[in-house]
Short mmCIF file of C-alpha atoms in Angstrom, two decimals:
data_model
loop_
_atom_site.label_atom_id
_atom_site.label_comp_id
_atom_site.label_asym_id
_atom_site.label_seq_id
_atom_site.Cartn_x
_atom_site.Cartn_y
_atom_site.Cartn_z
CA MET I 927 35.23 159.59 161.71
CA ASP I 928 33.74 156.14 161.94
CA LYS I 929 35.97 154.73 164.62
CA ARG I 930 35.32 151.19 163.61
CA TYR I 931 36.49 151.38 160.02
CA ARG I 932 39.60 149.31 159.39
CA PRO I 933 41.35 148.74 156.10
CA GLU I 934 42.21 145.17 155.29
CA LEU I 935 45.62 144.64 156.91
CA THR I 936 48.37 142.09 157.11
CA ASP I 937 49.99 141.54 160.50
CA ALA I 938 53.61 141.31 159.41
CA GLY I 939 55.59 142.72 162.32
CA ARG I 940 58.95 141.01 162.52
CA PRO I 941 61.53 140.36 165.24
CA ALA I 942 63.29 143.52 166.28
CA THR I 943 66.83 142.33 166.78
CA ILE I 944 69.26 139.79 165.44
CA ASP I 945 72.40 138.46 167.11
CA VAL I 946 75.77 138.98 165.49
CA PRO I 947 79.25 138.08 166.72
CA ALA I 948 81.49 140.86 167.96
CA THR I 949 84.89 140.92 169.63
CA ASP I 950 85.20 142.99 172.78
CA GLU I 951 88.21 144.76 174.26
CA HIS I 952 89.29 141.56 176.04
CA GLY I 953 89.37 139.65 172.76
CA ALA I 954 86.29 137.66 173.70
CA VAL I 955 83.81 136.91 170.95
CA ARG I 956 80.27 137.62 172.09
CA GLN I 957 76.86 137.39 170.50
CA VAL I 958 75.50 140.94 170.50
CA ALA I 959 71.90 141.93 169.74
CA ILE I 960 71.67 144.59 167.05
CA ALA I 961 68.61 146.35 165.69
CA GLY I 962 67.02 145.03 162.55
CA GLU I 963 66.92 147.42 159.61
CA HIS I 964 64.97 146.45 156.55
CA PRO I 965 64.02 148.21 153.37
CA LEU I 966 60.28 148.45 152.88
CA THR I 967 59.25 149.79 149.50
CA VAL I 968 55.86 151.48 149.56
CA TYR I 969 53.63 150.95 146.53
CA VAL I 970 50.41 152.92 146.39
CA ASP I 971 47.90 151.73 143.82
CA LYS I 972 50.74 149.80 142.15
CA GLN I 973 52.94 152.86 141.83
CA GLU I 974 56.25 152.96 143.72
CA LEU I 975 56.33 155.84 146.20
CA LEU I 976 59.55 155.42 148.20
CA THR I 977 61.54 152.99 150.29
CA LEU I 978 61.47 153.25 154.09
CA MET I 979 64.23 151.74 156.20
CA THR I 980 62.59 150.24 159.26
CA LEU I 981 62.99 147.95 162.22
CA GLY I 982 59.86 146.30 160.89
CA GLY I 983 57.92 145.97 164.13
CA ALA I 984 54.76 147.71 162.95
CA PRO I 985 54.98 147.99 159.16
CA GLU I 986 51.24 148.44 158.51
CA ALA I 987 50.84 151.25 161.05
CA LEU I 988 54.08 152.82 159.81
CA THR I 989 52.84 152.86 156.23
CA ILE I 990 49.47 154.33 157.17
CA GLY I 991 51.07 156.89 159.46
CA TYR I 992 53.59 157.89 156.83
CA LEU I 993 50.82 158.59 154.33
CA ARG I 994 48.89 160.43 157.04
CA ASN I 995 51.76 162.60 158.25
CA GLN I 996 52.81 163.47 154.72
CA ARG I 997 49.17 164.40 154.13
CA LEU I 998 48.96 162.09 151.16
CA VAL I 999 45.70 160.64 152.47
CA GLU I 1000 43.00 162.58 154.30
CA SER I 1001 41.49 159.87 156.42
CA LEU I 1002 41.72 156.17 157.19
CA GLN I 1003 38.64 155.63 155.04
CA ASP I 1004 40.71 156.51 151.99
CA ILE I 1005 42.76 153.36 152.52
CA VAL I 1006 41.24 150.10 151.32
CA SER I 1007 44.08 147.72 152.18
CA VAL I 1008 47.69 147.52 153.35
CA HIS I 1009 49.58 144.34 152.52
CA VAL I 1010 53.15 143.83 153.71
CA ASP I 1011 55.23 141.12 152.05
CA TRP I 1012 58.72 140.71 153.51
CA GLU I 1013 59.61 138.18 150.80
CA VAL I 1014 60.00 141.15 148.50
CA ASN I 1015 60.41 143.86 151.18
CA ALA I 1016 57.34 145.65 149.90
CA VAL I 1017 54.07 147.05 151.17
CA SER I 1018 51.20 147.44 148.79
CA VAL I 1019 48.56 150.06 149.60
CA LYS I 1020 45.26 150.25 147.83
CA THR I 1021 43.41 153.55 148.11
CA ARG I 1022 39.84 154.47 147.37
CA ASN I 1023 40.60 157.58 145.30
CA GLY I 1024 44.36 157.78 144.81
CA LEU I 1025 46.75 160.02 146.69
CA ALA I 1026 45.92 163.64 147.39
CA ASP I 1027 47.86 166.11 145.35
CA LEU I 1028 50.95 163.94 145.00
CA GLU I 1029 52.55 165.90 142.19
CA ALA I 1030 52.42 169.20 144.01
CA LYS I 1031 53.67 167.65 147.22
CA THR I 1032 56.63 165.89 145.71
CA ALA I 1033 57.67 169.04 143.91
CA LYS I 1034 59.02 170.58 147.09
CA ARG I 1035 61.40 168.64 149.24
CA THR I 1036 62.68 169.57 152.64
CA LYS I 1037 65.47 167.52 154.05
CA THR I 1038 64.78 167.68 157.74
CA THR I 1039 67.01 166.93 160.63
CA GLY I 1040 65.90 163.60 161.96
CA CYS I 1041 69.18 162.23 162.97
CA GLY I 1042 69.60 162.77 159.36
CA GLN I 1043 67.93 164.08 156.38
CA GLY I 1044 64.26 163.43 156.29
CA THR I 1045 61.95 163.84 153.41
CA VAL I 1046 58.97 166.02 153.80
CA PHE I 1047 56.85 166.04 150.73
CA GLY I 1048 55.14 169.29 150.10
CA ASP I 1049 55.86 172.09 152.44
CA LEU I 1050 54.93 171.08 155.94
CA MET I 1051 56.32 174.31 157.25
CA GLU I 1052 53.52 176.16 155.53
CA ASP I 1053 50.99 173.97 157.31
CA VAL I 1054 52.27 175.18 160.65
CA ASP I 1055 50.55 178.51 160.24
CA SER I 1056 47.17 176.82 160.17
CA ILE I 1057 47.64 174.78 163.36
CA HIS I 1058 46.71 176.00 166.79
CA LEU I 1059 46.42 173.54 169.61
CA GLY I 1060 43.40 174.75 171.51
CA GLY I 1061 41.47 172.84 174.13
CA GLU I 1062 41.29 173.14 177.87
CA SER I 1063 43.41 170.20 178.90
CA MET I 1064 46.19 170.70 181.42
CA LEU I 1065 49.24 168.60 182.19
CA ALA I 1066 50.05 168.16 185.88
CA ARG I 1067 53.61 167.61 187.02
CA SER I 1068 52.53 164.51 188.90
CA THR I 1069 51.09 163.14 185.65
CA LEU I 1070 54.38 163.85 183.89
CA TYR I 1071 56.23 161.89 186.57
CA GLU I 1072 53.73 159.09 186.27
CA LEU I 1073 54.32 159.00 182.51
CA LEU I 1074 58.10 158.83 182.91
CA ASP I 1075 57.63 155.98 185.32
CA ARG I 1076 55.45 154.05 182.86
CA VAL I 1077 57.78 154.66 179.94
CA ARG I 1078 60.78 153.29 181.78
CA THR I 1079 59.47 149.76 181.63
CA PHE I 1080 59.05 149.85 177.85
CA ASP I 1081 62.36 150.80 176.35
CA THR I 1082 63.33 147.28 175.52
CA ILE I 1083 65.04 147.26 172.14
CA TYR I 1084 66.95 150.37 172.99
CA LYS I 1085 68.32 148.68 176.05
CA GLN I 1086 69.19 145.55 174.11
CA ALA I 1087 70.55 146.95 170.91
CA GLY I 1088 70.92 150.67 171.43
CA ALA I 1089 70.28 151.80 167.90
CA VAL I 1090 66.65 152.76 167.98
CA HIS I 1091 64.33 155.50 169.14
CA GLY I 1092 61.10 154.96 170.97
CA CYS I 1093 57.86 156.90 170.91
CA ALA I 1094 54.85 156.45 173.13
CA LEU I 1095 51.29 157.70 173.09
CA ALA I 1096 49.84 157.96 176.58
CA THR I 1097 46.62 159.08 178.21
CA ASN I 1098 46.80 162.38 180.08
CA ALA I 1099 44.86 160.94 183.01
CA PRO I 1100 46.11 161.82 186.50
CA GLY I 1101 46.61 158.66 188.50
CA ASP I 1102 45.78 156.53 185.46
CA VAL I 1103 48.41 157.22 182.81
CA ARG I 1104 48.32 154.39 180.31
CA ILE I 1105 50.65 153.78 177.36
CA LEU I 1106 48.32 153.24 174.41
CA SER I 1107 51.04 152.62 171.83
CA PHE I 1108 54.76 152.20 172.13
CA VAL I 1109 56.81 151.93 168.95
CA GLU I 1110 60.54 151.69 168.50
CA ASP I 1111 62.28 152.04 165.18
CA VAL I 1112 65.69 152.72 163.74
CA GLY I 1113 64.39 156.14 162.81
CA ARG I 1114 62.42 158.19 165.26
CA HIS I 1115 60.33 159.64 162.47
CA ASN I 1116 59.31 156.12 161.61
CA ALA I 1117 58.31 155.60 165.22
CA VAL I 1118 56.16 158.73 165.26
CA ASP I 1119 54.61 157.82 161.91
CA ALA I 1120 53.74 154.37 163.20
CA ILE I 1121 52.02 155.94 166.21
CA ALA I 1122 50.08 158.24 163.91
CA GLY I 1123 48.96 155.24 161.90
CA GLN I 1124 47.96 153.34 165.01
CA MET I 1125 45.93 156.34 166.25
CA TRP I 1126 43.90 156.25 163.06
CA LEU I 1127 43.44 152.50 163.29
CA ASP I 1128 42.26 152.79 166.89
CA GLY I 1129 40.13 155.89 166.22
CA LEU I 1130 42.01 158.00 168.78
CA ASP I 1131 42.11 161.79 168.97
CA GLY I 1132 45.17 163.65 170.16
CA ASP I 1133 43.79 166.29 172.47
CA ASP I 1134 43.72 164.30 175.71
CA LYS I 1135 47.01 162.54 175.03
CA ILE I 1136 50.68 162.97 175.78
CA PHE I 1137 53.32 162.17 173.19
CA TYR I 1138 56.62 160.91 174.54
CA THR I 1139 59.80 160.38 172.54
CA THR I 1140 63.33 159.35 173.39
CA GLY I 1141 64.51 161.45 170.46
CA ARG I 1142 65.31 165.08 170.04
CA LEU I 1143 62.64 167.70 169.57
CA THR I 1144 63.40 169.06 166.12
CA SER I 1145 61.08 171.00 163.86
CA GLU I 1146 59.75 167.89 162.19
CA MET I 1147 58.94 166.12 165.46
CA VAL I 1148 57.03 169.12 166.74
CA ILE I 1149 55.14 169.57 163.49
CA LYS I 1150 54.13 165.92 163.40
CA ALA I 1151 52.87 165.93 166.98
CA ALA I 1152 50.97 169.15 166.24
CA GLN I 1153 49.40 167.63 163.13
CA MET I 1154 48.25 164.75 165.27
CA GLY I 1155 46.52 167.29 167.53
CA ILE I 1156 48.54 166.38 170.61
CA PRO I 1157 49.13 169.36 172.92
CA PHE I 1158 51.76 167.73 175.17
CA LEU I 1159 55.17 166.66 173.87
CA VAL I 1160 57.71 165.16 176.25
CA SER I 1161 61.27 164.07 175.45
CA ARG I 1162 64.17 162.57 177.29
CA SER I 1163 66.45 164.57 174.98
CA GLY I 1164 67.08 168.17 174.11
CA LEU I 1165 65.50 170.38 171.51
CA THR I 1166 66.42 172.63 168.65
CA GLN I 1167 65.70 176.26 167.94
CA MET I 1168 63.07 175.55 165.30
CA GLY I 1169 61.44 172.91 167.46
CA PHE I 1170 61.17 175.57 170.17
CA GLU I 1171 59.83 178.24 167.84
CA ILE I 1172 57.24 176.02 166.23
CA ALA I 1173 56.04 174.66 169.57
CA ARG I 1174 55.53 178.21 170.80
CA LYS I 1175 53.72 179.16 167.64
CA VAL I 1176 51.24 176.30 167.65
CA GLY I 1177 50.66 176.51 171.40
CA MET I 1178 52.22 173.21 172.37
CA THR I 1179 53.37 172.39 175.92
CA MET I 1180 56.86 171.01 175.40
CA VAL I 1181 58.98 169.37 178.07
CA GLY I 1182 62.59 168.34 177.39
CA ARG I 1183 65.32 166.52 179.32
CA ALA I 1184 62.67 164.59 181.17
CA THR I 1185 64.03 161.72 183.25
CA ASN I 1186 63.11 160.58 186.72
CA LYS I 1187 62.17 163.73 188.60
CA HIS I 1188 64.00 166.15 186.34
CA TYR I 1189 62.62 168.11 183.41
CA LEU I 1190 62.73 171.43 181.63
CA LEU I 1191 59.46 173.06 180.60
CA PHE I 1192 60.22 175.03 177.44
CA THR I 1193 56.90 176.19 176.04
CA GLY I 1194 53.20 176.25 176.85
CA ALA I 1195 53.51 176.91 180.60
CA GLN I 1196 49.87 178.05 180.67
CA ARG I 1197 48.82 174.45 180.32
CA PHE I 1198 51.24 173.04 182.88
CA ARG I 1199 50.40 172.74 186.57
CA ALA I 1200 53.31 172.21 188.94
CA ASP I 1201 51.40 170.24 191.55
CA ALA I 1202 53.02 168.47 194.47
CA MET F 370 92.91 165.63 141.75
CA ASP F 371 94.52 169.05 141.94
CA LYS F 372 94.62 169.43 145.68
CA ARG F 373 94.82 173.17 145.54
CA TYR F 374 91.65 173.89 143.60
CA ARG F 375 89.06 175.71 145.68
CA PRO F 376 85.70 176.99 144.54
CA GLU F 377 84.86 180.54 145.48
CA LEU F 378 83.29 180.24 148.95
CA THR F 379 81.56 182.34 151.53
CA ASP F 380 82.49 181.76 155.17
CA ALA F 381 79.06 181.91 156.71
CA GLY F 382 79.21 179.54 159.66
CA ARG F 383 76.91 180.76 162.41
CA PRO F 384 76.72 180.36 166.17
CA ALA F 385 75.70 176.87 167.14
CA THR F 386 73.41 177.51 170.08
CA ILE F 387 70.94 180.07 171.33
CA ASP F 388 69.72 180.56 174.88
CA VAL F 389 66.05 180.17 175.68
CA PRO F 390 64.24 180.34 179.01
CA ALA F 391 62.99 177.11 180.55
CA THR F 392 61.41 176.24 183.87
CA ASP F 393 62.95 173.36 185.77
CA GLU F 394 61.37 170.94 188.27
CA HIS F 395 61.99 173.38 191.12
CA GLY F 396 60.06 176.11 189.33
CA ALA F 397 63.24 178.06 188.63
CA VAL F 398 63.49 179.81 185.27
CA ARG F 399 66.87 179.17 183.67
CA GLN F 400 68.52 180.17 180.44
CA VAL F 401 69.20 176.93 178.60
CA ALA F 402 71.40 176.55 175.52
CA ILE F 403 69.61 174.80 172.68
CA ALA F 404 70.94 173.80 169.28
CA GLY F 405 70.32 176.12 166.36
CA GLU F 406 68.30 174.66 163.52
CA HIS F 407 67.98 176.61 160.33
CA PRO F 408 66.52 175.92 156.93
CA LEU F 409 69.08 176.21 154.15
CA THR F 410 67.63 175.96 150.68
CA VAL F 411 70.10 174.69 148.12
CA TYR F 412 69.97 176.27 144.66
CA VAL F 413 72.17 174.76 141.99
CA ASP F 414 72.61 176.86 138.87
CA LYS F 415 69.57 178.88 140.00
CA GLN F 416 67.36 175.82 140.29
CA GLU F 417 65.98 174.85 143.71
CA LEU F 418 67.18 171.41 144.75
CA LEU F 419 66.01 170.93 148.35
CA THR F 420 66.03 172.46 151.81
CA LEU F 421 68.42 171.17 154.45
CA MET F 422 67.79 171.75 158.15
CA THR F 423 71.13 172.48 159.75
CA LEU F 424 72.91 173.82 162.78
CA GLY F 425 74.67 176.09 160.31
CA GLY F 426 78.21 175.69 161.55
CA ALA F 427 79.73 174.69 158.21
CA PRO F 428 77.17 175.45 155.52
CA GLU F 429 79.59 175.58 152.56
CA ALA F 430 81.22 172.23 153.37
CA LEU F 431 77.78 170.75 154.07
CA THR F 432 76.48 171.84 150.68
CA ILE F 433 79.52 170.51 148.83
CA GLY F 434 79.48 167.26 150.79
CA TYR F 435 75.78 166.80 150.18
CA LEU F 436 76.27 167.11 146.43
CA ARG F 437 79.28 164.78 146.68
CA ASN F 438 77.60 162.08 148.76
CA GLN F 439 74.49 162.13 146.61
CA ARG F 440 76.83 161.77 143.63
CA LEU F 441 75.35 164.83 142.00
CA VAL F 442 78.84 166.19 141.30
CA GLU F 443 81.87 164.10 140.39
CA SER F 444 84.66 166.25 141.75
CA LEU F 445 85.34 169.54 143.47
CA GLN F 446 86.43 170.98 140.13
CA ASP F 447 82.82 170.78 138.96
CA ILE F 448 81.89 173.43 141.52
CA VAL F 449 82.62 177.03 140.61
CA SER F 450 81.22 178.77 143.68
CA VAL F 451 79.18 178.26 146.86
CA HIS F 452 77.51 181.34 148.33
CA VAL F 453 75.56 181.13 151.58
CA ASP F 454 73.17 183.95 152.44
CA TRP F 455 71.44 183.59 155.81
CA GLU F 456 69.29 186.65 155.11
CA VAL F 457 67.27 184.41 152.84
CA ASN F 458 68.37 181.02 154.29
CA ALA F 459 69.76 179.99 150.94
CA VAL F 460 72.94 178.66 149.41
CA SER F 461 73.61 179.25 145.76
CA VAL F 462 75.89 176.79 143.97
CA LYS F 463 77.31 177.44 140.55
CA THR F 464 78.59 174.40 138.66
CA ARG F 465 80.78 174.10 135.63
CA ASN F 466 78.59 171.61 133.74
CA GLY F 467 75.36 171.18 135.68
CA LEU F 468 74.47 168.29 137.93
CA ALA F 469 75.19 164.72 136.90
CA ASP F 470 72.16 162.74 135.93
CA LEU F 471 69.77 164.56 138.24
CA GLU F 472 66.58 163.29 136.65
CA ALA F 473 67.53 159.65 136.96
CA LYS F 474 68.71 160.12 140.53
CA THR F 475 65.64 161.88 141.76
CA ALA F 476 63.42 159.25 140.20
CA LYS F 477 64.20 156.76 142.95
CA ARG F 478 63.87 157.79 146.55
CA THR F 479 64.93 155.83 149.59
CA LYS F 480 63.88 157.13 152.95
CA THR F 481 66.74 156.03 155.15
CA THR F 482 66.88 155.72 158.85
CA GLY F 483 68.90 158.64 160.06
CA CYS F 484 67.14 159.35 163.24
CA GLY F 485 64.48 159.82 160.73
CA GLN F 486 63.77 159.54 157.16
CA GLY F 487 66.60 160.56 154.95
CA THR F 488 66.51 161.18 151.28
CA VAL F 489 68.85 159.27 149.08
CA PHE F 490 68.52 160.31 145.51
CA GLY F 491 69.13 157.54 143.09
CA ASP F 492 69.81 154.17 144.47
CA LEU F 493 72.84 154.29 146.71
CA MET F 494 72.26 150.70 147.64
CA GLU F 495 73.18 149.67 144.13
CA ASP F 496 76.46 151.55 144.43
CA VAL F 497 77.43 149.34 147.33
CA ASP F 498 78.17 146.45 145.01
CA SER F 499 80.90 148.43 143.31
CA ILE F 500 82.74 149.46 146.49
CA HIS F 501 85.50 147.42 148.04
CA LEU F 502 87.75 149.02 150.60
CA GLY F 503 91.16 147.63 149.74
CA GLY F 504 94.46 148.92 150.98
CA GLU F 505 96.93 147.60 153.48
CA SER F 506 96.25 149.91 156.38
CA MET F 507 95.64 148.45 159.84
CA LEU F 508 93.99 149.94 162.90
CA ALA F 509 95.72 149.24 166.21
CA ARG F 510 93.74 149.08 169.42
CA SER F 511 96.09 151.64 170.97
CA THR F 512 95.27 154.00 168.10
CA LEU F 513 91.56 153.47 168.70
CA TYR F 514 92.01 154.41 172.35
CA GLU F 515 94.04 157.43 171.34
CA LEU F 516 91.22 158.49 169.00
CA LEU F 517 88.58 158.15 171.71
CA ASP F 518 90.73 160.25 173.98
CA ARG F 519 91.08 163.01 171.36
CA VAL F 520 87.39 163.00 170.52
CA ARG F 521 86.38 163.49 174.14
CA THR F 522 87.64 167.05 174.19
CA PHE F 523 85.59 168.05 171.15
CA ASP F 524 82.01 167.21 171.88
CA THR F 525 81.09 170.71 172.84
CA ILE F 526 77.64 171.51 171.47
CA TYR F 527 76.40 168.10 172.40
CA LYS F 528 77.43 168.71 175.98
CA GLN F 529 75.86 172.16 175.98
CA ALA F 530 72.66 171.57 174.11
CA GLY F 531 72.33 167.84 173.67
CA ALA F 532 70.47 167.83 170.41
CA VAL F 533 73.22 167.25 167.92
CA HIS F 534 75.45 164.55 166.54
CA GLY F 535 79.16 164.88 166.01
CA CYS F 536 81.43 163.37 163.38
CA ALA F 537 85.19 163.49 163.24
CA LEU F 538 87.78 162.67 160.61
CA ALA F 539 91.07 161.60 162.18
CA THR F 540 94.46 160.39 161.02
CA ASN F 541 95.17 156.72 161.57
CA ALA F 542 98.66 157.47 162.86
CA PRO F 543 99.79 155.53 165.94
CA GLY F 544 101.00 157.93 168.59
CA ASP F 545 99.92 160.90 166.48
CA VAL F 546 96.15 160.72 166.01
CA ARG F 547 94.93 164.13 164.93
CA ILE F 548 91.36 165.29 164.43
CA LEU F 549 91.35 166.87 160.97
CA SER F 550 87.69 167.90 160.96
CA PHE F 551 85.05 167.85 163.63
CA VAL F 552 81.50 168.77 162.69
CA GLU F 553 78.36 168.75 164.77
CA ASP F 554 74.91 169.16 163.33
CA VAL F 555 71.30 168.58 164.25
CA GLY F 556 71.37 165.70 161.79
CA ARG F 557 74.23 163.27 161.78
CA HIS F 558 73.93 162.87 158.03
CA ASN F 559 74.55 166.57 157.74
CA ALA F 560 77.64 166.15 159.89
CA VAL F 561 79.01 163.37 157.70
CA ASP F 562 78.19 165.33 154.55
CA ALA F 563 80.02 168.36 155.90
CA ILE F 564 83.08 166.20 156.57
CA ALA F 565 82.89 164.82 153.02
CA GLY F 566 82.80 168.38 151.70
CA GLN F 567 85.72 169.42 153.86
CA MET F 568 87.77 166.42 152.65
CA TRP F 569 87.34 167.61 149.10
CA LEU F 570 88.22 171.16 150.02
CA ASP F 571 91.36 170.01 151.82
CA GLY F 572 92.27 167.46 149.13
CA LEU F 573 92.21 164.54 151.57
CA ASP F 574 91.86 160.86 150.71
CA GLY F 575 90.07 158.43 152.97
CA ASP F 576 92.32 155.40 153.05
CA ASP F 577 94.59 156.42 155.92
CA LYS F 578 91.80 157.94 157.99
CA ILE F 579 89.40 156.94 160.72
CA PHE F 580 85.83 158.18 160.71
CA TYR F 581 84.25 158.67 164.13
CA THR F 582 80.60 159.40 164.82
CA THR F 583 78.51 159.78 167.94
CA GLY F 584 75.55 158.48 165.94
CA ARG F 585 74.29 155.06 165.15
CA LEU F 586 75.79 152.96 162.39
CA THR F 587 72.91 152.55 160.00
CA SER F 588 73.08 151.56 156.35
CA GLU F 589 73.38 155.13 155.17
CA MET F 590 76.25 155.99 157.53
CA VAL F 591 78.21 152.95 156.42
CA ILE F 592 77.57 153.63 152.74
CA LYS F 593 78.67 157.25 153.06
CA ALA F 594 81.89 156.35 154.87
CA ALA F 595 82.58 153.68 152.24
CA GLN F 596 81.98 156.16 149.42
CA MET F 597 84.52 158.44 151.06
CA GLY F 598 86.99 155.56 150.90
CA ILE F 599 87.47 155.36 154.67
CA PRO F 600 88.17 151.80 155.89
CA PHE F 601 87.70 152.47 159.62
CA LEU F 602 84.38 153.50 161.11
CA VAL F 603 84.04 154.01 164.86
CA SER F 604 80.93 154.92 166.82
CA ARG F 605 79.98 155.52 170.39
CA SER F 606 76.57 154.04 169.59
CA GLY F 607 75.17 150.78 168.35
CA LEU F 608 74.54 149.57 164.86
CA THR F 609 71.81 148.11 162.72
CA GLN F 610 71.56 144.93 160.75
CA MET F 611 72.00 146.60 157.38
CA GLY F 612 74.89 148.68 158.66
CA PHE F 613 76.51 145.43 159.72
CA GLU F 614 75.81 143.66 156.44
CA ILE F 615 77.02 146.50 154.25
CA ALA F 616 80.19 146.99 156.30
CA ARG F 617 80.99 143.30 155.89
CA LYS F 618 80.31 143.44 152.19
CA VAL F 619 82.52 146.44 151.44
CA GLY F 620 85.30 145.24 153.75
CA MET F 621 85.04 147.96 156.36
CA THR F 622 86.46 147.63 159.88
CA MET F 623 83.59 148.76 162.08
CA VAL F 624 83.77 149.35 165.81
CA GLY F 625 80.70 150.16 167.87
CA ARG F 626 79.98 151.06 171.51
CA ALA F 627 83.38 152.67 171.71
CA THR F 628 83.93 154.68 174.88
CA ASN F 629 86.93 154.88 177.16
CA LYS F 630 88.52 151.46 177.04
CA HIS F 631 85.46 149.59 175.87
CA TYR F 632 84.48 148.68 172.34
CA LEU F 633 82.93 146.00 170.18
CA LEU F 634 84.63 145.08 166.90
CA PHE F 635 81.88 143.99 164.54
CA THR F 636 83.44 143.62 161.11
CA GLY F 637 86.80 143.71 159.36
CA ALA F 638 88.84 141.99 162.09
CA GLN F 639 91.58 141.25 159.54
CA ARG F 640 92.55 144.91 159.65
CA PHE F 641 92.41 145.30 163.42
CA ARG F 642 95.41 144.62 165.64
CA ALA F 643 94.72 144.19 169.35
CA ASP F 644 98.02 145.53 170.59
CA ALA F 645 98.79 146.26 174.21
#
């Protein structure tokens, strides 16, 4: 991949929260920050694809990452331009050669867990069989702790408005863990899609990275991280049975309930080093 | 509505958690309960509709509530039978007259927030204009506290496995708040759909009820509660801008951040009485 290719992009991120009045248990009226939630209708080559509901912080990366994770485009080079226009709550994508195999992919729908009922065009589950996360990279416990320390400083909208999930992409570099992207959104699948889009835009591979999420490790989260080629998935929350099974199958090192100095290593112990 | 009509149903709820081994920060291997997550492919009149990912605790009510909330069936009487078969992870629905207007509804897709990216067939947002929650019923603060007290004893899978959301339907009866249904699922939209299905099965109306959720109050949650005719929506979590706007528009009394004796009343103050 030519790491320098960039589609023509708008830069239409918008404020994450708005203040609304609310009455508390003492009868006092307070201004309370709540998370933005905006419809963003995706048009690809002038055809309406679907409407995303998003916080709106990174709409271009979200759109690109959505198309990537749904495997509707094969590479960033397929995308000519991404124009977000909040006046009409729309994003217009121009592709070089149209979307890959759209008819076949929209024929099968899986409503995934999310906090809700996600759409997966095509049958992502079938893709799982073809993924194996190889590579030699190891995750050290001290690096995990370093990551959790870094992440703590980021969680801003969650702390303010409490209705979003955050995802972070970090370097797996002992002593030098850096957060390369941090995205919060009303839906955690939006957050992971936006990270996937940003990875393409920045020309980043997954193999030497750690993916962190505040959200739960369900099947779809694990599949998406695996598709992005990231061998290390860390969450503050718990996991589900299918998340566990898929992580084991693709060879992912998955850590749940990770806060401060606590964690549970669920899968991929061969790549985890419990150093001091 | 004939309150006694019941479709022919299986009773195929399955255990909510499984135990898996995990290694903690001390290097100890522990058995940890994680939430089940199972694909359940919905066939209606032998045609595949979609696959839900679910905890599997109330698959019949979930299926009925999904069809109800997506407005694919008009009433319980339209459903002849609901047969769940976990051997093949499928539920087979037989209807009296087919699904309402399926083509038109599947033509427009909105990926809602959920924790993720939900599917809303058709354009639920357009339905919002037609909903106004009338009625005379009031919610007293003491009743809200009573509800929060009742709910606390229920949250079982969440406490065990921490990867689910819970929803409860309760009576708005001062001094006699009862939880009529409590459903947990890996997706909170599944939980609300299962409650909607159970309301139909039990012949319950929404107007004298309170809907409680552990999840965030996004647009889709508010719309679903409104469609169920429930004027009172209470959450432990925060809310989003569109959740707020839709609740105001349909005249819903919405309370967020509700735990113990704390809460924030966001909309519908005219129906809330701050008694002692």
